């Protein structure tokens, strides 16, 4: 269960050493929120990683309600824990800002999660959801797959699969959100060895939760071989290992009658060349260094 896993993570160091990644993501999310030039009266936040809670949004939001399934994390945030369910206990049209903080990659129904956030919003309310993307831990994933194929003759899902930005961005439209935007940030860090990286993942509460994962611990020879492959392919001159975390930010708005909409293709009344004060150039021509034009080569 997700809450129990998060509680164990808190016990083994999430508050401090393991919380650095969630803190970085929370900071990036606040930066995006600061770019929105409008006040928010009521916000709902799902998840409290990285210290993202009411105190962190003071001055930007008048009132904040928060859903946190982990008892230990809820206690650290100064809120009451919510019983785990993918059905969110949020009243319809009760907020104008909804944030999901590194929760969607754990859920069985991410589209349903976004739909529930949209329904919680008043018209023209904002959704910002963060989750890990497909480039996350690509170095560790590759090293474990190669080592297991060499030693065991097959591979198992040691790291849960994560979505690509194009696929995840499409979820916003499926959830009925307007003006959808998906962008990503790559956070790169280093570790002294593969065991240190795995310890941090456990302290973050971000270990594999797939139901069909292999339940037996990694064999020593497999882990040693994975460490060798990791160092050979991603080791740095100082002997440390590079690790990549890709964080996807999904942003969308609850539909409203007065929202701006994209113009119909071909409906522009002014040429881009005029706006940029440049000479228009046909697609089948290219400019020569002396200003002459010649047909584009096929």
Coordinates of N, CA, C and O in Angstrom, one line a residue, residues 5 38 51 63 68 81 85 144 162 169 178 180 184-185 263 292:
X5 N 4.1 2.5 2.5 CA 5.5 2.7 1.9 C 6.0 4.1 2.3 O 7.2 4.3 2.6
X38 N -2.5 36.1 -11.4 CA -3.9 36.2 -10.9 C -3.9 35.6 -9.5 O -3.1 34.8 -9.1
X51 N 7.7 19.7 1.3 CA 7.1 20.9 2.1 C 6.1 21.7 1.4 O 5.9 22.8 1.8
X63 N -6.9 30.3 1.1 CA -7.2 29.1 1.9 C -6.7 27.9 1.2 O -6.9 27.8 0.0
X68 N -3.3 14.2 2.2 CA -2.1 13.4 2.3 C -2.4 12.0 2.9 O -3.0 11.9 4.0
X81 N -4.2 13.1 8.3 CA -4.1 12.1 7.1 C -5.4 11.7 6.6 O -6.4 11.7 7.4
X85 N -7.4 6.4 -1.0 CA -8.4 6.0 -2.1 C -8.1 6.8 -3.3 O -7.7 8.0 -3.2
X144 N 20.5 -2.3 -14.6 CA 19.9 -3.5 -14.0 C 19.4 -4.5 -15.1 O 19.5 -5.7 -14.9
X162 N 7.4 4.6 -16.7 CA 6.9 6.0 -16.6 C 6.6 6.5 -17.9 O 7.2 6.2 -18.9
X169 N 1.0 14.6 -21.8 CA 0.3 15.8 -22.2 C -1.1 15.5 -22.8 O -2.0 16.3 -22.5
X178 N -8.7 22.8 -20.6 CA -8.5 23.7 -21.7 C -7.1 24.2 -21.6 O -6.4 24.2 -20.6
X180 N -4.1 23.1 -22.6 CA -3.2 22.2 -21.9 C -1.7 22.4 -22.3 O -1.4 22.8 -23.5
X184 N 8.8 19.6 -19.3 CA 9.6 18.8 -18.4 C 10.9 19.5 -17.9 O 11.4 20.4 -18.6
X185 N 11.3 19.0 -16.8 CA 12.6 19.5 -16.2 C 13.4 18.2 -15.9 O 12.9 17.3 -15.4
X263 N -7.1 30.7 -32.6 CA -7.7 31.1 -33.8 C -7.7 29.9 -34.9 O -6.9 29.0 -34.8
X292 N 20.5 36.9 -53.4 CA 19.7 36.3 -54.5 C 19.0 35.0 -54.0 O 19.4 34.5 -52.9

